[in-house]
mmCIF file of C-alpha atoms in Angstrom:
data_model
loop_
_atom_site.group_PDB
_atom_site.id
_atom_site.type_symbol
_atom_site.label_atom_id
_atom_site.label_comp_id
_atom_site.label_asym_id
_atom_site.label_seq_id
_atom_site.Cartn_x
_atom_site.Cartn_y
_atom_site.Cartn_z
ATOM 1 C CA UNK H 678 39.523 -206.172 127.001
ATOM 2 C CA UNK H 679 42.626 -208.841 125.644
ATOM 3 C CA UNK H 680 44.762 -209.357 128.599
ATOM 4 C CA UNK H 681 48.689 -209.646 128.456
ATOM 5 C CA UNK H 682 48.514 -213.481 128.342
ATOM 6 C CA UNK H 683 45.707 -212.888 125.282
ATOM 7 C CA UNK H 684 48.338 -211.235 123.302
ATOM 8 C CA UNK H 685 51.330 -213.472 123.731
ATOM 9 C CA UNK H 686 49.118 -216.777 122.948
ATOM 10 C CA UNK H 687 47.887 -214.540 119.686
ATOM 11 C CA UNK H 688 51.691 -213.717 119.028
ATOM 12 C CA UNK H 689 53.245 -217.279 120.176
ATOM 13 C CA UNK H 690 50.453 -219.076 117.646
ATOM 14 C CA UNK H 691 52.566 -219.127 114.716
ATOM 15 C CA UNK H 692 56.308 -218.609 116.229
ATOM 16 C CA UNK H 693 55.433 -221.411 119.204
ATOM 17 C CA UNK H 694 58.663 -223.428 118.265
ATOM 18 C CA UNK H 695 60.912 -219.857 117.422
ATOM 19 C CA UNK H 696 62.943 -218.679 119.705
ATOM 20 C CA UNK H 697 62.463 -215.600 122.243
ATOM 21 C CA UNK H 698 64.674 -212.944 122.447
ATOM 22 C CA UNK H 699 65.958 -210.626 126.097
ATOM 23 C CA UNK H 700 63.944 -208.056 125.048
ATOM 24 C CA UNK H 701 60.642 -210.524 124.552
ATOM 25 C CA UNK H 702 61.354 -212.163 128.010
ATOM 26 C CA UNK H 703 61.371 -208.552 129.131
ATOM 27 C CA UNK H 704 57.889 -207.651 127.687
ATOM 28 C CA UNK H 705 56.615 -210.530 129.531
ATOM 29 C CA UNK H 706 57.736 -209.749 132.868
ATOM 30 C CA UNK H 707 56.731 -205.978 132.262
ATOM 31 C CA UNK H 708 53.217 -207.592 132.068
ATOM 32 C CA UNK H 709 53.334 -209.380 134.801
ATOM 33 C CA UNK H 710 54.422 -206.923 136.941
ATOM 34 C CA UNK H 711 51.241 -204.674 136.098
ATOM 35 C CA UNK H 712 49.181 -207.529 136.766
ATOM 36 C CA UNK H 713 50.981 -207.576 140.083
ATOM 37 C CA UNK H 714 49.965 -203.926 140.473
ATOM 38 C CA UNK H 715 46.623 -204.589 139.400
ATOM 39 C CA UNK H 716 46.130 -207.521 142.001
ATOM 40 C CA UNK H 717 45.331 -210.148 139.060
ATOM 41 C CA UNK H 718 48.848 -212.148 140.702
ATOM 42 C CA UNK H 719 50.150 -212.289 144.230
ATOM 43 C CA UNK H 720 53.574 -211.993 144.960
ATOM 44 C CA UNK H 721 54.227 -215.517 144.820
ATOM 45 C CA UNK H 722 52.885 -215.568 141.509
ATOM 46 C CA UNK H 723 54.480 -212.936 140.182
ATOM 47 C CA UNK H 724 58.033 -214.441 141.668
ATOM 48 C CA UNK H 725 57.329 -218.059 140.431
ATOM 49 C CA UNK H 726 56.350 -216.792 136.865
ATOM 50 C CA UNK H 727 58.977 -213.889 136.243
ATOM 51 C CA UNK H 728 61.858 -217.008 136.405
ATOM 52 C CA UNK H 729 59.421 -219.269 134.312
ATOM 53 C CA UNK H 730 60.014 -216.071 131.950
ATOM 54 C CA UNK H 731 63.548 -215.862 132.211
ATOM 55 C CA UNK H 732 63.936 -219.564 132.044
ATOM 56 C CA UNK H 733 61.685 -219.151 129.046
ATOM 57 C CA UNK H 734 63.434 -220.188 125.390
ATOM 58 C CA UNK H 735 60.693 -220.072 122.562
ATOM 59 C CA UNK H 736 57.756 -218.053 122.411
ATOM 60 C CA UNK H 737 55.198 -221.130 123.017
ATOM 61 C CA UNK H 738 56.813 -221.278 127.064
ATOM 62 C CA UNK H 739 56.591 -217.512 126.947
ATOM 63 C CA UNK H 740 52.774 -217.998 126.195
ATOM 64 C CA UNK H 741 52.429 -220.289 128.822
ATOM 65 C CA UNK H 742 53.535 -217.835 131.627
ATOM 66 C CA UNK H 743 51.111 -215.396 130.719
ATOM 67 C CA UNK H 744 48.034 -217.506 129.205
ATOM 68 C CA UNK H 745 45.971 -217.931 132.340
ATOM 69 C CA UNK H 746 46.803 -214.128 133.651
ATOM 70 C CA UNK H 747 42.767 -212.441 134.629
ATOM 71 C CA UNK H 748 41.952 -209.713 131.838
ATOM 72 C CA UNK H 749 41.928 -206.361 133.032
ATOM 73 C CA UNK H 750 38.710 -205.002 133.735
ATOM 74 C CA UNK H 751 37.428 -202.238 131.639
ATOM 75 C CA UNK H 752 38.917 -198.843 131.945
ATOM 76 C CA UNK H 753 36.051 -196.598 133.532
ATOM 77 C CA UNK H 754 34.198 -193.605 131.968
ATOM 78 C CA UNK H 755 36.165 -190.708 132.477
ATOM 79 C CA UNK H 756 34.596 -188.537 135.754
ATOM 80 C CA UNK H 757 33.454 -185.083 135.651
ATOM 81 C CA UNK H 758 35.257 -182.554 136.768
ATOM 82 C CA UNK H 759 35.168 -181.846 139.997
ATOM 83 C CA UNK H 760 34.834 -178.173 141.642
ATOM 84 C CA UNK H 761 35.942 -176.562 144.589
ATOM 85 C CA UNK H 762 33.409 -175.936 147.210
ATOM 86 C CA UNK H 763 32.542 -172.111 147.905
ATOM 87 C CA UNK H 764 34.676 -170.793 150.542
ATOM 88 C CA UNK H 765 32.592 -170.509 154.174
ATOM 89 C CA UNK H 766 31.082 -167.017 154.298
ATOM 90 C CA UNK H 767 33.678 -164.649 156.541
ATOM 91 C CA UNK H 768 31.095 -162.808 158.565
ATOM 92 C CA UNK H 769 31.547 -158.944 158.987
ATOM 93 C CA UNK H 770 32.271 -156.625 156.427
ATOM 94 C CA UNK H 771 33.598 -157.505 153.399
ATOM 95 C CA UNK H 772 35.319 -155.252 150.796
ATOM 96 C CA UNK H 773 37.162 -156.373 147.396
ATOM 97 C CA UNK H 774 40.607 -157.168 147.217
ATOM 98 C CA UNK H 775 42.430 -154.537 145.439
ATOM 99 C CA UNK H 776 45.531 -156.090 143.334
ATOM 100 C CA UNK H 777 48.684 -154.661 143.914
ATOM 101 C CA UNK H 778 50.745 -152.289 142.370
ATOM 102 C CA UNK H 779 53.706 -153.552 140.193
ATOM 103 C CA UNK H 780 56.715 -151.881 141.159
ATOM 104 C CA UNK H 781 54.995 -148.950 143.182
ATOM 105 C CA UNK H 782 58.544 -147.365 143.732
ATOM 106 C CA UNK H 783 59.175 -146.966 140.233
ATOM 107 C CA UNK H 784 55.586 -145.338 139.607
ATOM 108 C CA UNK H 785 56.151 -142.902 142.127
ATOM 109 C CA UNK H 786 59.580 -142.121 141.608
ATOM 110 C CA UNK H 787 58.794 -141.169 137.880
ATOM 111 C CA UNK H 788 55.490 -138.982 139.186
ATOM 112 C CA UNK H 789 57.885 -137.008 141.939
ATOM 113 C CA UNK H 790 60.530 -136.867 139.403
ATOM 114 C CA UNK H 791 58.098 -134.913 136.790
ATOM 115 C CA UNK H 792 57.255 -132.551 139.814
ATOM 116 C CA UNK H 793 60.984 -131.388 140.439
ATOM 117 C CA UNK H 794 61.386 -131.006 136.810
ATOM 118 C CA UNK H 795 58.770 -128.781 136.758
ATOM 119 C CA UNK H 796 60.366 -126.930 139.972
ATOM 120 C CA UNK H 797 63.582 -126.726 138.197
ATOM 121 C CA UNK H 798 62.251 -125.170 135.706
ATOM 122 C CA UNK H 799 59.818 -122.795 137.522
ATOM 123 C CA UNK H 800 62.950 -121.674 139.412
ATOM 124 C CA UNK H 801 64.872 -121.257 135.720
ATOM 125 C CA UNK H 802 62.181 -119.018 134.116
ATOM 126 C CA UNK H 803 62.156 -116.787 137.358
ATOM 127 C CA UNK H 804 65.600 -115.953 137.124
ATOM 128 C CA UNK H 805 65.163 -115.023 133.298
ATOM 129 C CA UNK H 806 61.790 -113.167 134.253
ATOM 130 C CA UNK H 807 63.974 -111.162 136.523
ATOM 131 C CA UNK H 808 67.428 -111.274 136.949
ATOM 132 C CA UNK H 809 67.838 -109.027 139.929
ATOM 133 C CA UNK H 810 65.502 -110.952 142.262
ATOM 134 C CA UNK H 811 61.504 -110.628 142.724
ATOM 135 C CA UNK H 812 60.617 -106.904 142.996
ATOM 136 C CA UNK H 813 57.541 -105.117 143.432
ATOM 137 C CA UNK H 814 57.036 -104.889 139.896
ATOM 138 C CA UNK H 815 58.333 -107.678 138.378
ATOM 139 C CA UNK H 816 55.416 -110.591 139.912
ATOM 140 C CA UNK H 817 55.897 -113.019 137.201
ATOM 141 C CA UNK H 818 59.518 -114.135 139.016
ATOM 142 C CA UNK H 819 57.787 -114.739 142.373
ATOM 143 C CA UNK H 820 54.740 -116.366 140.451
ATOM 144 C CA UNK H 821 57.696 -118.812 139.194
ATOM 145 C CA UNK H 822 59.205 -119.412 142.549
ATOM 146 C CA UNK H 823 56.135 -120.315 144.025
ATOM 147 C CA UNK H 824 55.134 -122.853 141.449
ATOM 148 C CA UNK H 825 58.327 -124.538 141.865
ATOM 149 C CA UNK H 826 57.559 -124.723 146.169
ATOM 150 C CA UNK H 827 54.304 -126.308 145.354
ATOM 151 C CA UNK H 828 55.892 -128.795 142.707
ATOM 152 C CA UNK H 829 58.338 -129.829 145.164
ATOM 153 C CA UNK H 830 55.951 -130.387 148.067
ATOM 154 C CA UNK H 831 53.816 -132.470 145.394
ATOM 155 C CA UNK H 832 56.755 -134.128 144.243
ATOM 156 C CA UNK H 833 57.777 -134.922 147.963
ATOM 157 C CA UNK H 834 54.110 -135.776 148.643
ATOM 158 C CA UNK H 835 53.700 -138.035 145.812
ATOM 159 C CA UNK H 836 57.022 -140.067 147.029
ATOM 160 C CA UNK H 837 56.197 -140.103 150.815
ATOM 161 C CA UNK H 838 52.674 -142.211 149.225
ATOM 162 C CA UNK H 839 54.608 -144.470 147.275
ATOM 163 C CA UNK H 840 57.189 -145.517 149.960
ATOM 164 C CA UNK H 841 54.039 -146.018 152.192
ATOM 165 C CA UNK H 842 52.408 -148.388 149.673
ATOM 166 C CA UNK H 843 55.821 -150.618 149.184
ATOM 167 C CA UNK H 844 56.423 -150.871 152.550
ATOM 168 C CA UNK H 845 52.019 -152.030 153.551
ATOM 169 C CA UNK H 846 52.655 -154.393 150.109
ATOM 170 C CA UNK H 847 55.481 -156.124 151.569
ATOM 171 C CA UNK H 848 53.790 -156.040 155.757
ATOM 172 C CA UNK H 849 51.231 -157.583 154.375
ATOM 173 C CA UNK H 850 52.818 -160.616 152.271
ATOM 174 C CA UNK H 851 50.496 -159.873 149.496
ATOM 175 C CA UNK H 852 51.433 -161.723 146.318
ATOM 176 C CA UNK H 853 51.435 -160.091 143.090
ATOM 177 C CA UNK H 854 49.538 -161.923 140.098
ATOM 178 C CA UNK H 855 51.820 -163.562 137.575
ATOM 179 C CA UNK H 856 53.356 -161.263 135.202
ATOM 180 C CA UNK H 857 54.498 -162.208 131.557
ATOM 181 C CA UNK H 858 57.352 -164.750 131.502
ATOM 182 C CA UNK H 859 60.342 -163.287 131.097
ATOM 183 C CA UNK H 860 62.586 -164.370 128.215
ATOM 184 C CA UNK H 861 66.177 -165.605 129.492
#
């Protein structure tokens, strides 16, 4: 592999006598400095040489700064990946993880919120069933009223479980997987 000293003595060979520009002086003392970082120069070096560079006037003294500069060795083969080790066996019982519910509140507060509906209107077709109250031969009205307890203990049920869940999901610091990014 050319080293940086290679490629100014290839560029100075036919502009030796020109002039260097700020920005050339520049490129030299950019590879210097990752020679420096690559241990090819010592600090010394790399001190003595960057003000031979910005003392530098043509490209032939530019050259000359970098021509004796160690190529860099070869770039190695990229590695294989590497992969984690298996996690140490956790001994007693294990059971899967079970992800957790997005928004459980919501879930639950649209499943109790069917329920009451369906109280409400339990409760409204017994009053059109019978207007005067449930009597002994009207069942249909107290048929209705009892379908709209049960909803509401469902409903009530089904709310007292969610509330549970959000409050174990946030005890228990469990993280929820990524969702979909949200557009801003």
């Amino acid at each position: 592999m050319a080293g940086p000293g290679d490629q100014m003595a290839a560029g100075a060979a036919g502009r030796g006598p020109m002039r260097a520009s700020h920005a050339d002086r520049e490129q030299v003392i950019e590879a210097l400095k990752d020679a420096f970082v690559h241990g090819r120069l010592n600090r010394d070096q790399l001190d003595a040489r960057a003000g031979q560079a910005l003392a530098a006037r043509t490209y032939a003294e530019l050259a000359a700064v970098t021509a004796d500069i160690p190529p860099a060795p070869a770039a190695p083969a990229p590695a294989a990946p590497v992969r984690p080790a298996p996690a140490p066996a956790v001994p007693g019982p294990t059971r899967p993880l079970v992800p957790a519910r997005r928004r459980p509140l919501a879930s639950v507060a649209a499943g109790s919120g069917s329920c009451l509906v369906l109280a409400a209107a339990a409760v409204w077709a017994s009053f059109i069933l019978d207007p005067g109250g449930p009597g002994a031969d009207r069942t249909w009205a107290g048929l209705m009223l009892m379908l709209g307890l049960y909803a509401v203990l469902v409903g009530v049920c089904i709310l007292g479980s969610g509330v549970a869940t959000s409050v174990q999901q946030r005890g228990s610091g469990r993280q929820l997987p990524a969702g979909p990014p949200r557009n801003s």
